JSON list of C-alpha atoms in Angstrom, two decimals:
[
{"chain": "A", "resi": 1, "resn": "UNK", "atom": "CA", "xyz": [0.50, -30.16, 7.25]},
{"chain": "A", "resi": 2, "resn": "UNK", "atom": "CA", "xyz": [1.31, -30.86, 10.52]},
{"chain": "A", "resi": 3, "resn": "UNK", "atom": "CA", "xyz": [1.27, -26.99, 11.16]},
{"chain": "A", "resi": 4, "resn": "UNK", "atom": "CA", "xyz": [-2.27, -27.12, 10.00]},
{"chain": "A", "resi": 5, "resn": "UNK", "atom": "CA", "xyz": [-3.72, -29.94, 12.52]},
{"chain": "A", "resi": 6, "resn": "UNK", "atom": "CA", "xyz": [-1.86, -28.01, 15.03]},
{"chain": "A", "resi": 7, "resn": "UNK", "atom": "CA", "xyz": [-4.02, -25.37, 14.34]},
{"chain": "A", "resi": 8, "resn": "UNK", "atom": "CA", "xyz": [-7.19, -27.57, 14.15]},
{"chain": "A", "resi": 9, "resn": "UNK", "atom": "CA", "xyz": [-6.53, -29.42, 17.11]},
{"chain": "A", "resi": 10, "resn": "UNK", "atom": "CA", "xyz": [-6.01, -25.75, 19.19]},
{"chain": "A", "resi": 11, "resn": "UNK", "atom": "CA", "xyz": [-9.35, -24.69, 17.57]},
{"chain": "A", "resi": 12, "resn": "UNK", "atom": "CA", "xyz": [-10.90, -27.12, 18.48]},
{"chain": "A", "resi": 13, "resn": "UNK", "atom": "CA", "xyz": [-9.40, -27.29, 22.67]},
{"chain": "A", "resi": 14, "resn": "UNK", "atom": "CA", "xyz": [-9.91, -23.65, 22.85]},
{"chain": "A", "resi": 15, "resn": "UNK", "atom": "CA", "xyz": [-13.66, -23.80, 21.21]},
{"chain": "A", "resi": 16, "resn": "UNK", "atom": "CA", "xyz": [-14.72, -26.09, 23.58]},
{"chain": "A", "resi": 17, "resn": "UNK", "atom": "CA", "xyz": [-12.68, -24.20, 26.48]},
{"chain": "A", "resi": 18, "resn": "UNK", "atom": "CA", "xyz": [-14.96, -21.40, 25.11]},
{"chain": "A", "resi": 19, "resn": "UNK", "atom": "CA", "xyz": [-17.85, -23.45, 25.31]},
{"chain": "A", "resi": 20, "resn": "UNK", "atom": "CA", "xyz": [-17.84, -24.93, 28.34]},
{"chain": "A", "resi": 21, "resn": "UNK", "atom": "CA", "xyz": [-17.16, -21.36, 30.46]},
{"chain": "A", "resi": 22, "resn": "UNK", "atom": "CA", "xyz": [-19.73, -19.43, 29.10]},
{"chain": "A", "resi": 23, "resn": "UNK", "atom": "CA", "xyz": [-21.66, -21.37, 26.12]},
{"chain": "A", "resi": 24, "resn": "UNK", "atom": "CA", "xyz": [-23.70, -17.73, 25.36]},
{"chain": "A", "resi": 25, "resn": "UNK", "atom": "CA", "xyz": [-20.41, -15.80, 24.47]},
{"chain": "A", "resi": 26, "resn": "UNK", "atom": "CA", "xyz": [-18.71, -18.77, 22.71]},
{"chain": "A", "resi": 27, "resn": "UNK", "atom": "CA", "xyz": [-21.87, -18.92, 20.53]},
{"chain": "A", "resi": 28, "resn": "UNK", "atom": "CA", "xyz": [-21.90, -15.36, 19.64]},
{"chain": "A", "resi": 29, "resn": "UNK", "atom": "CA", "xyz": [-18.46, -14.93, 18.94]},
{"chain": "A", "resi": 30, "resn": "UNK", "atom": "CA", "xyz": [-18.57, -18.61, 16.49]},
{"chain": "A", "resi": 31, "resn": "UNK", "atom": "CA", "xyz": [-21.12, -17.11, 14.37]},
{"chain": "A", "resi": 32, "resn": "UNK", "atom": "CA", "xyz": [-19.53, -13.09, 14.63]},
{"chain": "A", "resi": 33, "resn": "UNK", "atom": "CA", "xyz": [-15.96, -14.68, 13.70]},
{"chain": "A", "resi": 34, "resn": "UNK", "atom": "CA", "xyz": [-16.59, -15.49, 10.42]},
{"chain": "A", "resi": 35, "resn": "UNK", "atom": "CA", "xyz": [-18.49, -12.62, 9.47]},
{"chain": "A", "resi": 36, "resn": "UNK", "atom": "CA", "xyz": [-15.70, -10.22, 10.57]},
{"chain": "A", "resi": 37, "resn": "UNK", "atom": "CA", "xyz": [-13.06, -12.23, 8.73]},
{"chain": "A", "resi": 38, "resn": "UNK", "atom": "CA", "xyz": [-14.85, -11.50, 5.62]},
{"chain": "A", "resi": 39, "resn": "UNK", "atom": "CA", "xyz": [-15.36, -7.68, 6.44]},
{"chain": "A", "resi": 40, "resn": "UNK", "atom": "CA", "xyz": [-11.73, -7.14, 6.96]},
{"chain": "A", "resi": 41, "resn": "UNK", "atom": "CA", "xyz": [-10.87, -8.87, 3.99]},
{"chain": "A", "resi": 42, "resn": "UNK", "atom": "CA", "xyz": [-13.25, -6.76, 1.92]},
{"chain": "A", "resi": 43, "resn": "UNK", "atom": "CA", "xyz": [-11.37, -3.80, 3.61]},
{"chain": "A", "resi": 44, "resn": "UNK", "atom": "CA", "xyz": [-8.04, -5.41, 3.30]},
{"chain": "A", "resi": 45, "resn": "UNK", "atom": "CA", "xyz": [-8.64, -4.97, -0.59]},
{"chain": "A", "resi": 46, "resn": "UNK", "atom": "CA", "xyz": [-10.04, -1.80, -1.01]},
{"chain": "A", "resi": 47, "resn": "UNK", "atom": "CA", "xyz": [-7.21, -0.61, 1.28]},
{"chain": "A", "resi": 48, "resn": "UNK", "atom": "CA", "xyz": [-4.84, -2.06, -0.86]},
{"chain": "A", "resi": 49, "resn": "UNK", "atom": "CA", "xyz": [-6.20, -0.80, -4.02]},
{"chain": "A", "resi": 50, "resn": "UNK", "atom": "CA", "xyz": [-6.52, 2.87, -2.70]},
{"chain": "A", "resi": 51, "resn": "UNK", "atom": "CA", "xyz": [-2.38, 2.21, -1.74]},
{"chain": "A", "resi": 52, "resn": "UNK", "atom": "CA", "xyz": [-1.62, 1.30, -5.21]},
{"chain": "A", "resi": 53, "resn": "UNK", "atom": "CA", "xyz": [-3.42, 4.31, -6.66]},
{"chain": "A", "resi": 54, "resn": "UNK", "atom": "CA", "xyz": [-1.33, 6.95, -4.39]},
{"chain": "A", "resi": 55, "resn": "UNK", "atom": "CA", "xyz": [1.97, 5.14, -5.06]},
{"chain": "A", "resi": 56, "resn": "UNK", "atom": "CA", "xyz": [0.98, 5.61, -8.59]},
{"chain": "A", "resi": 57, "resn": "UNK", "atom": "CA", "xyz": [0.17, 8.93, -8.16]},
{"chain": "A", "resi": 58, "resn": "UNK", "atom": "CA", "xyz": [3.02, 9.97, -5.90]},
{"chain": "A", "resi": 59, "resn": "UNK", "atom": "CA", "xyz": [5.35, 8.97, -8.92]},
{"chain": "A", "resi": 60, "resn": "UNK", "atom": "CA", "xyz": [3.68, 10.46, -11.55]},
{"chain": "A", "resi": 61, "resn": "UNK", "atom": "CA", "xyz": [3.96, 13.73, -9.19]},
{"chain": "A", "resi": 62, "resn": "UNK", "atom": "CA", "xyz": [7.69, 12.78, -8.32]},
{"chain": "A", "resi": 63, "resn": "UNK", "atom": "CA", "xyz": [8.63, 12.71, -12.38]},
{"chain": "A", "resi": 64, "resn": "UNK", "atom": "CA", "xyz": [6.62, 15.88, -12.98]},
{"chain": "A", "resi": 65, "resn": "UNK", "atom": "CA", "xyz": [8.68, 17.41, -10.49]},
{"chain": "A", "resi": 66, "resn": "UNK", "atom": "CA", "xyz": [11.94, 15.81, -11.39]},
{"chain": "A", "resi": 67, "resn": "UNK", "atom": "CA", "xyz": [11.06, 16.99, -14.85]},
{"chain": "A", "resi": 68, "resn": "UNK", "atom": "CA", "xyz": [10.49, 20.42, -14.10]},
{"chain": "A", "resi": 69, "resn": "UNK", "atom": "CA", "xyz": [13.63, 20.74, -12.37]},
{"chain": "A", "resi": 70, "resn": "UNK", "atom": "CA", "xyz": [15.99, 19.26, -15.01]},
{"chain": "A", "resi": 71, "resn": "UNK", "atom": "CA", "xyz": [14.26, 21.34, -16.88]},
{"chain": "A", "resi": 72, "resn": "UNK", "atom": "CA", "xyz": [14.39, 24.20, -15.17]},
{"chain": "A", "resi": 73, "resn": "UNK", "atom": "CA", "xyz": [18.25, 23.95, -14.82]},
{"chain": "A", "resi": 74, "resn": "UNK", "atom": "CA", "xyz": [18.86, 23.28, -18.84]},
{"chain": "A", "resi": 75, "resn": "UNK", "atom": "CA", "xyz": [16.73, 26.99, -19.13]},
{"chain": "A", "resi": 76, "resn": "UNK", "atom": "CA", "xyz": [18.75, 28.98, -17.01]},
{"chain": "A", "resi": 77, "resn": "UNK", "atom": "CA", "xyz": [22.23, 28.56, -19.08]},
{"chain": "A", "resi": 78, "resn": "UNK", "atom": "CA", "xyz": [23.66, 31.60, -20.30]},
{"chain": "A", "resi": 79, "resn": "UNK", "atom": "CA", "xyz": [25.23, 31.55, -23.86]},
{"chain": "A", "resi": 80, "resn": "UNK", "atom": "CA", "xyz": [28.00, 31.92, -23.02]},
{"chain": "A", "resi": 81, "resn": "UNK", "atom": "CA", "xyz": [28.56, 29.85, -19.76]},
{"chain": "A", "resi": 82, "resn": "UNK", "atom": "CA", "xyz": [30.08, 26.28, -20.84]},
{"chain": "A", "resi": 83, "resn": "UNK", "atom": "CA", "xyz": [28.03, 23.40, -20.60]},
{"chain": "A", "resi": 84, "resn": "UNK", "atom": "CA", "xyz": [31.01, 20.75, -20.73]},
{"chain": "A", "resi": 85, "resn": "UNK", "atom": "CA", "xyz": [34.19, 20.22, -19.58]},
{"chain": "A", "resi": 86, "resn": "UNK", "atom": "CA", "xyz": [35.48, 20.83, -23.60]},
{"chain": "A", "resi": 87, "resn": "UNK", "atom": "CA", "xyz": [34.35, 24.36, -22.97]},
{"chain": "A", "resi": 88, "resn": "UNK", "atom": "CA", "xyz": [31.64, 23.78, -25.40]},
{"chain": "A", "resi": 89, "resn": "UNK", "atom": "CA", "xyz": [28.33, 26.14, -24.84]},
{"chain": "A", "resi": 90, "resn": "UNK", "atom": "CA", "xyz": [25.25, 24.61, -25.61]},
{"chain": "A", "resi": 91, "resn": "UNK", "atom": "CA", "xyz": [22.76, 27.40, -28.19]},
{"chain": "A", "resi": 92, "resn": "UNK", "atom": "CA", "xyz": [20.09, 29.10, -25.96]},
{"chain": "A", "resi": 93, "resn": "UNK", "atom": "CA", "xyz": [16.66, 27.99, -24.96]},
{"chain": "A", "resi": 94, "resn": "UNK", "atom": "CA", "xyz": [13.58, 29.48, -27.18]},
{"chain": "A", "resi": 95, "resn": "UNK", "atom": "CA", "xyz": [11.68, 31.61, -24.94]},
{"chain": "A", "resi": 96, "resn": "UNK", "atom": "CA", "xyz": [14.49, 31.94, -22.09]},
{"chain": "A", "resi": 97, "resn": "UNK", "atom": "CA", "xyz": [16.49, 35.57, -21.75]}
]
């Protein structure tokens, strides 16, 4: 509550100082500031959506790569190589030499 009041008083004081210094420039700034704020919010929302889609796509690619690496390691084990500490071996994978 107090910070909002301080922000409002600061806005009024700086706005008054701007109008006293150069009223034409202050008027242009007062008109364009809300427009620029709206544009920035819309672009921010678009960037947020694009970033979310990019992160989702990167996660899918990472999981596919991890599955490919895991599947590649399992497919290269030979019939006689022990895969467990007890000396057991897994049956051969179909389609692998």
